[in-house]
Short mmCIF file of C-alpha atoms in Angstrom, two decimals:
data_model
loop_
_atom_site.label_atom_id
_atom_site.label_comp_id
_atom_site.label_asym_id
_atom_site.label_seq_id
_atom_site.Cartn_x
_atom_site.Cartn_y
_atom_site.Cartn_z
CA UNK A 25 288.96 -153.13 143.57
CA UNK A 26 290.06 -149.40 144.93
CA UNK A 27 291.75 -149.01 141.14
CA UNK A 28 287.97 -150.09 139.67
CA UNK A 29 286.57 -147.34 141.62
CA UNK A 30 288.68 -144.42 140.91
CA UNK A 31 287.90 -145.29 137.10
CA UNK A 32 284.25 -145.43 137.80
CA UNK A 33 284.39 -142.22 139.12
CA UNK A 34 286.65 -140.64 136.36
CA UNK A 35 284.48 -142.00 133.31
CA UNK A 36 281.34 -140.47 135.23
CA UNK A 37 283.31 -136.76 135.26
CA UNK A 38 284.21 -137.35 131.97
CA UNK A 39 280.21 -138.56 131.13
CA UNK A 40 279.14 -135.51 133.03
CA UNK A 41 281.62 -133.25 131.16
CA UNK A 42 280.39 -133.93 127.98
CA UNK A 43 276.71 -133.79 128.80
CA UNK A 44 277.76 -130.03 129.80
CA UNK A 45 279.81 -129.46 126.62
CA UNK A 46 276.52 -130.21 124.98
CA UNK A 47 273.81 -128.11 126.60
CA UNK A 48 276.52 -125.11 126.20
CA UNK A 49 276.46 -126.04 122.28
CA UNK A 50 272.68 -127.01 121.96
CA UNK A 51 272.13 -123.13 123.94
CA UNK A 52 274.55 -121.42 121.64
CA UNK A 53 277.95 -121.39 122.81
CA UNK A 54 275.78 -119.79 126.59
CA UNK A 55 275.80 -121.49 129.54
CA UNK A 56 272.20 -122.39 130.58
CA UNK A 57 270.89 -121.93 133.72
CA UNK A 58 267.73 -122.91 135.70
CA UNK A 59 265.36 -120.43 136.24
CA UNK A 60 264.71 -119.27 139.26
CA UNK A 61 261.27 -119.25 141.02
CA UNK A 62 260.09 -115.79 143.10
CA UNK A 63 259.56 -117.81 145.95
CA UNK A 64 263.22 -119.58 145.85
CA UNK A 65 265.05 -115.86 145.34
CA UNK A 66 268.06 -115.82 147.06
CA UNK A 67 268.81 -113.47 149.98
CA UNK A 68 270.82 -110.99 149.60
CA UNK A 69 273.83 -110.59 152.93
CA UNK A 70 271.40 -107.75 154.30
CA UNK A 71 267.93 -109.83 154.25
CA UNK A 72 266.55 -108.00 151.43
CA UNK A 73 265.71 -110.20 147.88
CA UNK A 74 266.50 -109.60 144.81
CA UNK A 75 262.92 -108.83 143.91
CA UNK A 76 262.07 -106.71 146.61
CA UNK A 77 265.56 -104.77 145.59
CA UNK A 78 264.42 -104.40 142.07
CA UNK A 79 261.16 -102.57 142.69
CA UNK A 80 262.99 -100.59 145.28
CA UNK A 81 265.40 -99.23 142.43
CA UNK A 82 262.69 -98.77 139.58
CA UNK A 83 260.70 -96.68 142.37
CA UNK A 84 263.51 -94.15 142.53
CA UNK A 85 264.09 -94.20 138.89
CA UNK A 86 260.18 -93.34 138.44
CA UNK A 87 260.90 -90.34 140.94
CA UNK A 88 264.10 -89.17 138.97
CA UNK A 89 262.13 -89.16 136.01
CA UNK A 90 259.08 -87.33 137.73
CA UNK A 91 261.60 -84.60 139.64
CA UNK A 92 264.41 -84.27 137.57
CA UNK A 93 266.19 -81.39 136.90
CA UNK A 94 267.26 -81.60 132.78
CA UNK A 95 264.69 -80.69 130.88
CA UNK A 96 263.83 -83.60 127.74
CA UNK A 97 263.34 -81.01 125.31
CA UNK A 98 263.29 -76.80 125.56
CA UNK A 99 259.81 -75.42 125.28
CA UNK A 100 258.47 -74.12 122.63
CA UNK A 101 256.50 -71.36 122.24
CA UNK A 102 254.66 -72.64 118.86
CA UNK A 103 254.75 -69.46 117.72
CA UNK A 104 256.79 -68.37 114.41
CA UNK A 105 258.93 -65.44 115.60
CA UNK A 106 259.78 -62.58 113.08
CA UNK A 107 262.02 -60.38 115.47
CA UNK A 108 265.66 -60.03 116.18
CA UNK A 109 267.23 -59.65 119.55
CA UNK A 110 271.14 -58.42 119.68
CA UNK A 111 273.47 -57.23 122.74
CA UNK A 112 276.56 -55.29 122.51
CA UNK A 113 279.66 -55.83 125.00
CA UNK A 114 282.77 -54.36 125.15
CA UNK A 115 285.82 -57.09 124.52
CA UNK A 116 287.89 -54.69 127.11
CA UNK A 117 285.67 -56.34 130.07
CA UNK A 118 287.72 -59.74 129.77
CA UNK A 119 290.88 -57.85 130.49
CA UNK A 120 289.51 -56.44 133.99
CA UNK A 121 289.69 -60.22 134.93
CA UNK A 122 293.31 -61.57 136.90
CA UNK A 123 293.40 -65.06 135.01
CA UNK A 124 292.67 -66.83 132.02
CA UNK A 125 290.21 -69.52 133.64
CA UNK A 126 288.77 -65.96 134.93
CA UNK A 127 288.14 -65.10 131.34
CA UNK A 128 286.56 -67.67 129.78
CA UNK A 129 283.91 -68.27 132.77
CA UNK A 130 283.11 -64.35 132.12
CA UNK A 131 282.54 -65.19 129.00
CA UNK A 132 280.67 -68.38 129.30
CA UNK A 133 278.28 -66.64 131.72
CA UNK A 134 277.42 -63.75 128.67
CA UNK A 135 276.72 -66.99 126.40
CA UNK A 136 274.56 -68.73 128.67
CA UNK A 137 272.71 -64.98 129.66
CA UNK A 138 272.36 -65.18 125.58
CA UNK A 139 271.12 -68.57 124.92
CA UNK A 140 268.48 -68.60 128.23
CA UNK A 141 266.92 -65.39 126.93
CA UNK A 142 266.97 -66.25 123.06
CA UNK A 143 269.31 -63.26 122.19
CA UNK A 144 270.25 -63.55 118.18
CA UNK A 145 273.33 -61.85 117.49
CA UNK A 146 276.22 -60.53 119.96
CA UNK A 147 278.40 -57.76 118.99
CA UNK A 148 281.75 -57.44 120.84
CA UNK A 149 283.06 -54.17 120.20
CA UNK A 150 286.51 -52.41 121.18
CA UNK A 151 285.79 -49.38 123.25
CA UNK A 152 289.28 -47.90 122.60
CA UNK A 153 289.55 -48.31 126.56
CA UNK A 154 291.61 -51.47 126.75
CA UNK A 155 295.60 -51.08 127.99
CA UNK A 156 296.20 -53.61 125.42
CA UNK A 157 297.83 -52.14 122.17
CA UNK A 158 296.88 -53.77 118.95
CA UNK A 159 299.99 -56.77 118.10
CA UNK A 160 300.10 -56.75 122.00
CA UNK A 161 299.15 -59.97 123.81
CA UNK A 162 296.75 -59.37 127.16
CA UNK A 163 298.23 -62.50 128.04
CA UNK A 164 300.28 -61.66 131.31
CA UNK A 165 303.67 -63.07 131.00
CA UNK A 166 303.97 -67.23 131.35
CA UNK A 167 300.24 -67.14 131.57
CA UNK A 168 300.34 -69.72 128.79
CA UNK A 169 302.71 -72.38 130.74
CA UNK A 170 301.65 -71.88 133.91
CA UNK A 171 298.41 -72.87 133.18
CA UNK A 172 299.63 -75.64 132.14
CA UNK A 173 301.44 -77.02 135.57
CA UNK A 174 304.62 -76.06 134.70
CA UNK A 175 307.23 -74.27 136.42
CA UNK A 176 306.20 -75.76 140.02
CA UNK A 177 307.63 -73.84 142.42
CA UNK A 178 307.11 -75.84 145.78
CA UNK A 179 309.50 -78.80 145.53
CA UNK A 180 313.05 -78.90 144.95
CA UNK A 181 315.83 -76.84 146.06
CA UNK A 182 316.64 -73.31 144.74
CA UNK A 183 319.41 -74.78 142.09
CA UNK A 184 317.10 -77.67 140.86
CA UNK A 185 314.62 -75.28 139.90
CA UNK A 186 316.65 -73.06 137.99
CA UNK A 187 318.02 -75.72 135.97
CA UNK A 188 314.39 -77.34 135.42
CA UNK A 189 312.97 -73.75 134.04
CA UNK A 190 315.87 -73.33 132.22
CA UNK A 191 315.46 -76.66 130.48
CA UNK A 192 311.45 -76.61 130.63
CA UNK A 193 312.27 -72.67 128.72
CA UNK A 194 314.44 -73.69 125.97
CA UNK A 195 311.81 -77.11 125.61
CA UNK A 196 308.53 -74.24 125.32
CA UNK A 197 310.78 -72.02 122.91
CA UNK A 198 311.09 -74.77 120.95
CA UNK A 199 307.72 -75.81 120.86
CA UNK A 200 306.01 -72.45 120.14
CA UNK A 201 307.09 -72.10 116.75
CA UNK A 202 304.15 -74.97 115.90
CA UNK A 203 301.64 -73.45 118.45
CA UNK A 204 299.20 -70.51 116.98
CA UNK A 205 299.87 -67.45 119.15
CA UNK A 206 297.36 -66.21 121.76
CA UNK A 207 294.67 -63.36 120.53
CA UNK A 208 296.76 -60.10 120.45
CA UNK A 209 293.14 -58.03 121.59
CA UNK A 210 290.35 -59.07 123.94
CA UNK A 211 287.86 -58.66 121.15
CA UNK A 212 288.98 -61.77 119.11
CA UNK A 213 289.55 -63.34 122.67
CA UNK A 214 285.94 -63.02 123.80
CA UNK A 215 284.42 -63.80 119.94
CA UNK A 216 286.10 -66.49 119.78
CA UNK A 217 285.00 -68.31 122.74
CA UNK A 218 281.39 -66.66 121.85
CA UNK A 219 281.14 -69.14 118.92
CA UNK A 220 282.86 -71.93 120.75
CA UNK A 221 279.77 -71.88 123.03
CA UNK A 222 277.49 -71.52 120.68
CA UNK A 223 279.04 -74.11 118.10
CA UNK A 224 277.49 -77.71 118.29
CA UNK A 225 279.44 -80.04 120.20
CA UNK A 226 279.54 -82.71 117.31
CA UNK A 227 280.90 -79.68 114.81
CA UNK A 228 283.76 -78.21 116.93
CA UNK A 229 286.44 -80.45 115.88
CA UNK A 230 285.55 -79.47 112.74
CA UNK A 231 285.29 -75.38 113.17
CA UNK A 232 288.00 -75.21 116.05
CA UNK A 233 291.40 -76.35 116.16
CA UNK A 234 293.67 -76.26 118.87
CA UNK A 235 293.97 -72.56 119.93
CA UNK A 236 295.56 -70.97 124.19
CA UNK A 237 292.37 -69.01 123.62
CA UNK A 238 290.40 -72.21 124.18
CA UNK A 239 292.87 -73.68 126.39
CA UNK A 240 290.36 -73.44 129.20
CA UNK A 241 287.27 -74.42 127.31
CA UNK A 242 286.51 -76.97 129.54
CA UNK A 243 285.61 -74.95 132.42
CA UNK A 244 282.32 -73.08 130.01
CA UNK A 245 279.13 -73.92 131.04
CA UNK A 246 277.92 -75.23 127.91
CA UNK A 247 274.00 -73.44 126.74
CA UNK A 248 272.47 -76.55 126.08
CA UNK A 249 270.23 -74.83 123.61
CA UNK A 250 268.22 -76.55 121.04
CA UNK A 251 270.56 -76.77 118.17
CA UNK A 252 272.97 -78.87 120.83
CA UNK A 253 270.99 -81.94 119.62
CA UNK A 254 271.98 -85.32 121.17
CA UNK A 255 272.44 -88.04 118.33
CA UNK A 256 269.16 -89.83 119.38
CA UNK A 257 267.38 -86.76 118.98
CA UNK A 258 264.15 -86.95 116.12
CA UNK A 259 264.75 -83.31 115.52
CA UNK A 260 263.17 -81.65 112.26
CA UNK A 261 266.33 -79.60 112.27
CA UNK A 262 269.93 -80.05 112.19
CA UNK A 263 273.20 -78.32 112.48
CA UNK A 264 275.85 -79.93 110.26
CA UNK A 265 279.18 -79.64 108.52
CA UNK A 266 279.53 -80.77 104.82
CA UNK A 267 281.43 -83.34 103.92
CA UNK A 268 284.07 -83.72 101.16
CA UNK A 269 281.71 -86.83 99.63
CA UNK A 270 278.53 -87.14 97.52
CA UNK A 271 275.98 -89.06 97.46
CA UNK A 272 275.36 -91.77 94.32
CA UNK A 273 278.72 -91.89 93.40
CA UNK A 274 278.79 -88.44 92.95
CA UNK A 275 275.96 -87.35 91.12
CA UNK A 276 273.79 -86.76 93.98
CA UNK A 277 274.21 -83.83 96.50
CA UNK A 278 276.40 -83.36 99.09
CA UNK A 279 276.57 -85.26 102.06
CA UNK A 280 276.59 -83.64 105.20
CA UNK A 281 277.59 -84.51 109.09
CA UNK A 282 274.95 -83.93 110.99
CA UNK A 283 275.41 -85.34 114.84
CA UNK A 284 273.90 -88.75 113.62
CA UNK A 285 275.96 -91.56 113.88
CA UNK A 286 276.91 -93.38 111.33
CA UNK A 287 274.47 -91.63 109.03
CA UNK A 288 275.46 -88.95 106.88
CA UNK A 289 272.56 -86.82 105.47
CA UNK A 290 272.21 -86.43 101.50
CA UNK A 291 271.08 -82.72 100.71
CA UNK A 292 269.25 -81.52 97.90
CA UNK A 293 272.42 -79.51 96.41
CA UNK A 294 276.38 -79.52 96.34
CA UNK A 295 278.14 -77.20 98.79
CA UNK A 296 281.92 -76.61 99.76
CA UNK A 297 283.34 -79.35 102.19
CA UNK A 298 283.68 -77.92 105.28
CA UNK A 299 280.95 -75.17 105.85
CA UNK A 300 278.53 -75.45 108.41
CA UNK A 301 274.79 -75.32 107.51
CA UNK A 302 271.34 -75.78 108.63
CA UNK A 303 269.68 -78.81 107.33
CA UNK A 304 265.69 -79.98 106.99
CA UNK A 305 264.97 -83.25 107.68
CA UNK A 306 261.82 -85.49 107.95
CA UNK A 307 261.46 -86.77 111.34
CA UNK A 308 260.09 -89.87 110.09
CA UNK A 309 263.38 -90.97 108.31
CA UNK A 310 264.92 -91.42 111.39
CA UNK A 311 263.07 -94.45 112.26
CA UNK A 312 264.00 -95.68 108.40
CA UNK A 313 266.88 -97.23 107.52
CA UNK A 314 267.31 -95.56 104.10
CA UNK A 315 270.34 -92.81 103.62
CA UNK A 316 268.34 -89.43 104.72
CA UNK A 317 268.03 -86.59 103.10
CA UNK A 318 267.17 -82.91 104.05
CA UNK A 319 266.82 -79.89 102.40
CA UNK A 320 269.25 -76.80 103.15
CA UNK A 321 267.22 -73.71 105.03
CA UNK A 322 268.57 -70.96 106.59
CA UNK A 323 269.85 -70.67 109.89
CA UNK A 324 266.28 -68.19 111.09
CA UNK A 325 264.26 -71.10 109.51
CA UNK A 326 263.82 -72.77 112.78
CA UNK A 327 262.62 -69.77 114.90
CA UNK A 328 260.90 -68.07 111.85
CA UNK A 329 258.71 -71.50 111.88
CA UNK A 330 257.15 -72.24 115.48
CA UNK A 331 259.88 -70.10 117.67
CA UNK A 332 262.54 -72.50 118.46
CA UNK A 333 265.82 -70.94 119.32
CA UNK A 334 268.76 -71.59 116.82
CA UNK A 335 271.74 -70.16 118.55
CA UNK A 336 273.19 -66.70 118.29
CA UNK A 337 275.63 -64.91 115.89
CA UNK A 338 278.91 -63.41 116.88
CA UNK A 339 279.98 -60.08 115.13
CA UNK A 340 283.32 -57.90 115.56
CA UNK A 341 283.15 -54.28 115.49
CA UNK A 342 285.87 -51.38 115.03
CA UNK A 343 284.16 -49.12 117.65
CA UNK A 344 280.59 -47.89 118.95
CA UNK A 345 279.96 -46.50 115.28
CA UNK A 346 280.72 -49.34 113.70
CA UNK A 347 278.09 -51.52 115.65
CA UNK A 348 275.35 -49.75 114.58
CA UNK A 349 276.66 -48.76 110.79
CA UNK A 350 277.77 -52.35 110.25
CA UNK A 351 274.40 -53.99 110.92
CA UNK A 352 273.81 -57.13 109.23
CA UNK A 353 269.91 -56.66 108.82
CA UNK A 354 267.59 -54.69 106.19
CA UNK A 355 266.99 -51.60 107.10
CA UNK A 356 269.28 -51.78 110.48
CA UNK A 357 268.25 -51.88 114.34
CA UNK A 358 264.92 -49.75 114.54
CA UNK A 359 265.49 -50.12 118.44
CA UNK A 360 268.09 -49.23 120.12
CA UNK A 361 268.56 -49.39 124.08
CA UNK A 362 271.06 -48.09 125.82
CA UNK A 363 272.24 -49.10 129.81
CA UNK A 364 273.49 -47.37 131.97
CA UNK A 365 272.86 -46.16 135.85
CA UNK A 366 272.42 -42.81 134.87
CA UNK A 367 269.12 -43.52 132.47
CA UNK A 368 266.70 -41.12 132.08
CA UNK A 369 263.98 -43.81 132.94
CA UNK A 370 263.74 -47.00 134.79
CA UNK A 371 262.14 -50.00 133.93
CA UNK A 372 260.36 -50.00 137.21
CA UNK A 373 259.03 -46.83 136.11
CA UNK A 374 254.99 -46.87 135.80
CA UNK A 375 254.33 -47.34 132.47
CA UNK A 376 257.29 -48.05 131.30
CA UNK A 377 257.29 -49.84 127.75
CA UNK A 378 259.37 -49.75 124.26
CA UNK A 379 257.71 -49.00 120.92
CA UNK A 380 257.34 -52.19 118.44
CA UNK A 381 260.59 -53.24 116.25
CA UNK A 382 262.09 -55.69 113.99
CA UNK A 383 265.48 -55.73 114.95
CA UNK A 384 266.32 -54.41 118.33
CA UNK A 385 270.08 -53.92 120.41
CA UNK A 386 270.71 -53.57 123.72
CA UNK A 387 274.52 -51.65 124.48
CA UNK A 388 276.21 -52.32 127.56
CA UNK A 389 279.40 -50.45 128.39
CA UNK A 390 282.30 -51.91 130.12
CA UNK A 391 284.36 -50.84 133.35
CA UNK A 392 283.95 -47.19 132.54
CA UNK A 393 280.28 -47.22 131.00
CA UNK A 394 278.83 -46.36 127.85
CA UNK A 395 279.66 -42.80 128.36
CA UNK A 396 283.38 -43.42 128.90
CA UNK A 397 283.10 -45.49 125.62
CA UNK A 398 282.21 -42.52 123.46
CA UNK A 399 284.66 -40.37 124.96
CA UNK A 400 287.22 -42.49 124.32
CA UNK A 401 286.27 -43.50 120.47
CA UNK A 402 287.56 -41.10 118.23
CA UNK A 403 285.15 -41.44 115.26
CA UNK A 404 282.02 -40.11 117.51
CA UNK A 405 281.64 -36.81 117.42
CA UNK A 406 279.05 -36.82 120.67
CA UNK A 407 280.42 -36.03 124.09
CA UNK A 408 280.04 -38.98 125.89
CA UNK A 409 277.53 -36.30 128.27
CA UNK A 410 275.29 -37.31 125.64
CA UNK A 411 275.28 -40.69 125.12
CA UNK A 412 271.65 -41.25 125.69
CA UNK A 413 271.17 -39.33 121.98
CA UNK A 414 272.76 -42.30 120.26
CA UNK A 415 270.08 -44.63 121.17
CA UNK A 416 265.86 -44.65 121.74
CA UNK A 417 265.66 -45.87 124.73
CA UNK A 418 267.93 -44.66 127.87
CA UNK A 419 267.50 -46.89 130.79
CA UNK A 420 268.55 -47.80 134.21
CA UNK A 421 267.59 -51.82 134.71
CA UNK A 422 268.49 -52.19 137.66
CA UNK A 423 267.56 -49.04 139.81
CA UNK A 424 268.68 -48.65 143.19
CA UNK A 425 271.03 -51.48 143.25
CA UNK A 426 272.90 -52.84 146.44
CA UNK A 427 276.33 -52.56 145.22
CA UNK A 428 278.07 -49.53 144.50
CA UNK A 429 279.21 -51.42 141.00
CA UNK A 430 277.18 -53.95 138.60
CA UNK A 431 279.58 -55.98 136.52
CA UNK A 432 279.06 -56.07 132.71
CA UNK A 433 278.29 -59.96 132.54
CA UNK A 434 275.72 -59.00 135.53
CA UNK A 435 274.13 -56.73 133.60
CA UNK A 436 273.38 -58.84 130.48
CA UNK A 437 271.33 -61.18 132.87
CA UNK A 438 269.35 -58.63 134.96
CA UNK A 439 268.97 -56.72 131.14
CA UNK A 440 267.90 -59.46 129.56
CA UNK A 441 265.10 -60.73 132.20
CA UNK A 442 263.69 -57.14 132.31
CA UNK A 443 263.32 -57.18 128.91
CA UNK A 444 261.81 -60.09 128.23
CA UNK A 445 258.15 -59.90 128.93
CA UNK A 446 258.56 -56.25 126.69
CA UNK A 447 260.37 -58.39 123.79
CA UNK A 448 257.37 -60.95 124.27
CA UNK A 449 254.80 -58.80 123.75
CA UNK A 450 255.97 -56.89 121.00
CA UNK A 451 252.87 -55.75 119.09
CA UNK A 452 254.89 -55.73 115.63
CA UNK A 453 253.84 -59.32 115.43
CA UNK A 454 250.37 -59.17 115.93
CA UNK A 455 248.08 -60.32 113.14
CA UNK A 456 251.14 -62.06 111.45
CA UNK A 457 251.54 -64.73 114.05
CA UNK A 458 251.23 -68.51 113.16
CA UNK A 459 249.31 -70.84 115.67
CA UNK A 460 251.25 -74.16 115.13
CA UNK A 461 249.05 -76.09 117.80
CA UNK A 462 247.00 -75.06 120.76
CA UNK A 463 248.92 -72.48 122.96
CA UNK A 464 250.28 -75.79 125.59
CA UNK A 465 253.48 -74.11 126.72
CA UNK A 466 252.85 -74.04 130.33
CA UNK A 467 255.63 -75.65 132.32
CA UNK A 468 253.73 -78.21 133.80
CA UNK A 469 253.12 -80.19 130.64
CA UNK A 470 257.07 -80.15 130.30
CA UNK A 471 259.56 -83.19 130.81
CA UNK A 472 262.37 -83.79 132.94
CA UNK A 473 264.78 -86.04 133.85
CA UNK A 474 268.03 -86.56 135.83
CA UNK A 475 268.11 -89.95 135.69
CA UNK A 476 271.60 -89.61 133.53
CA UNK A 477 273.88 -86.57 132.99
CA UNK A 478 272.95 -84.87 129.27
CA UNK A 479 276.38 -84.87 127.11
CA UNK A 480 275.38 -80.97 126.77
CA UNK A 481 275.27 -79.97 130.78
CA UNK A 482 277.57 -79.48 133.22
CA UNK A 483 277.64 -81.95 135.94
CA UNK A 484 277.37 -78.42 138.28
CA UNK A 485 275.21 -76.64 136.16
#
């Protein structure tokens, strides 16, 4: 009787079993489960349901979203723009700095000062003031490995550590024979973490290869600036690197990488693999799922359209001369501002105001100043008593300061933000300005969000 039983029992675990087996295969290999009703929600081990937890969490997200801090997209001003905006620095200011994480946060601070206030190109120049001989590393001596952990100095006895650095030595020696050697000036040191910054993130595997000059590049604040487009971004521009492929078995155009994954972009010509360039695209073929093409513009097409800001360009020059002789535009800078504390005028100065240009350059001078700079630089002919003669405009921007020194990266900031409302209202543009839409750029009608950290900004940005 007891053995009848158990086998009841087991043939209705077995019956059950296979009842289970067969919901699970009639529901598609998932495991179905009742649902539940609002009124039978479980209670959580505080008291609190799962409903009542739920509209708790989507009323914060509505409040990140309302508050936040990352702006969706940078504001436009609608408005094509026709000017040029450039800033010269001295490379030699980088070497006034004790470390190489020092360094590159200098320098990320002139890039950011460069993307916030829309600044096209930046000249680093060599002010023939730098201790640093050309072949000569700035690089102080194990700068390189240190940085690196190596060589740690607090454990171990005396004898442990001078067989470990001896070893560690021979294993770096070794080593450095496939490793590029470290800028041997500041200038190439500071340009090239100039278009680091300004580079795409999506393109820099592409444009930078492992370099000690960038061995710190993690520590830049990055400039988040329009042309940094995430990959789910419907922008009608693009950044991109060409690819070594064509489209339609190679009778079409070149395909390019722009940021979009899994989507190369077909452009209307062929171009060299492995150049960077500024595509066109239809903002409606992102939503299609067609191959998309674009159209190749240049890299002022963007801002010379409705005003967006398309990154900056970095240029190397031989000495103060050379900044000004070397200039990439037509006709060269028609404005030229010089900084100093010993300006003629101020810009808190009543009246105060520049004449109208097309290209315009602000100089900044390094440790010494400006004057210093043309002292020192051999091909000027000027004393550097008259500096102010090289340039239009002679001004102190920050009069009456409350330090006895303003660094260089400082002054590109407080330069820049002076300047601005001048460079706004430059009257050069009147008549030829394009309305793109009614003038809506106030900062209320303007999106934000924190809800999730942008793959462009800085956790402590």
């Amino acid at each position: 009787m007891e053995q009848t039983d158990k086998s009841s029992k087991q043939a209705k675990k077995e019956e059950a079993r296979r009842l289970k087996r067969k919901r699970i295969e009639e529901a598609g290999g998932v495991r179905p489960r009742a649902p539940k009703k609002d009124n039978e929600a479980k209670k959580s081990k505080g008291g609190q349901s799962n409903e009542k937890r739920r509209q708790k969490q989507n009323l914060q997200q509505e409040g990140r979203h309302r508050f936040g801090r990352v702006m969706e997209h940078v504001p436009c001003p609608n408005k094509a723009r026709k000017h040029t905006i450039s800033i010269a620095v001295p490379g030699s200011v980088v070497t006034n700095r004790q470390t190489h994480e020092l360094r590159t946060h200098l320098v990320g601070q002139i890039a950011r000062a460069a993307a916030v206030y829309h600044v096209d190109e930046i000249v680093v120049f060599d002010d023939k003031l730098s201790d640093t001989g050309k072949g000569k590393s700035f690089y102080r001596r194990n700068d390189w490995r240190n940085s690196h952990g190596r060589h740690n100095r607090d454990r171990g006895d005396k004898h442990d550590r001078k067989e470990e650095t001896k070893d560690k030595d021979k294993e770096d020696d070794e080593n450095s024979q496939s490793r590029p050697p470290p800028s041997s000036d500041p200038q190439q040191f500071m340009a090239r973490l100039l278009q680091y910054c300004e580079c795409p993130q999506y393109l820099r595997r592409n444009f930078f290869p492992f370099h000690p000059d960038l061995q710190n590049a993690g520590l830049l604040s990055p400039i988040d600036a329009p042309h940094h487009v995430r990959a789910e971004d419907k922008c009608p521009y693009r950044e991109g690197v060409v690819l070594d492929k064509k489209a339609d078995n190679g009778n079409g155009g070149s395909l390019v990488n722009c940021g979009i994954r899994n989507r190369p972009v077909e452009i209307d010509r062929v171009l060299t693999p492995g150049i960077r360039c500024t595509v066109q695209l239809d903002v409606k073929s992102y939503d299609k799922a067609a191959r998309m093409k674009g159209t190749v513009v240049s890299p002022t097409a963007p801002w010379e359209d409705d005003g967006t800001y398309w990154g900056y360009t970095t240029r190397l020059a031989d000495g103060i001369k050379a900044v000004f002789d070397e200039c990439p535009y037509e006709g060269g800078y028609d404005l030229k501002i010089g900084t100093s504390e010993r300006g003629n005028v101020t810009v808190d100065d009543k009246g105060f105001s520049i004449p109208t240009f097309q290209h315009a350059i602000i100089m900044f001078g390094g440790v010494a100043g400006i004057e210093e700079c043309v002292d020192a630089d051999e091909s000027m002919t000027l004393p550097g008593k008259d500096s102010m003669k090289l340039f239009d405009v002679w001004v102190n921007t920050c009069p009456f300061q409350g330090s006895r020194t303003i660094r260089t990266e400082e002054a590109v900031f407080i330069s820049l933000a002076r300047f601005r409302p001048l460079f706004a209202s430059n009257s050069s543009e009147q008549g030829s300005v394009v309305e793109k839409t009614p003038p809506s750029a106030s900062t209320a009608d303007i999106e934000f969000s924190d809800a999730e950290m942008s793959d462009e900004s800085a956790e402590n940005d």
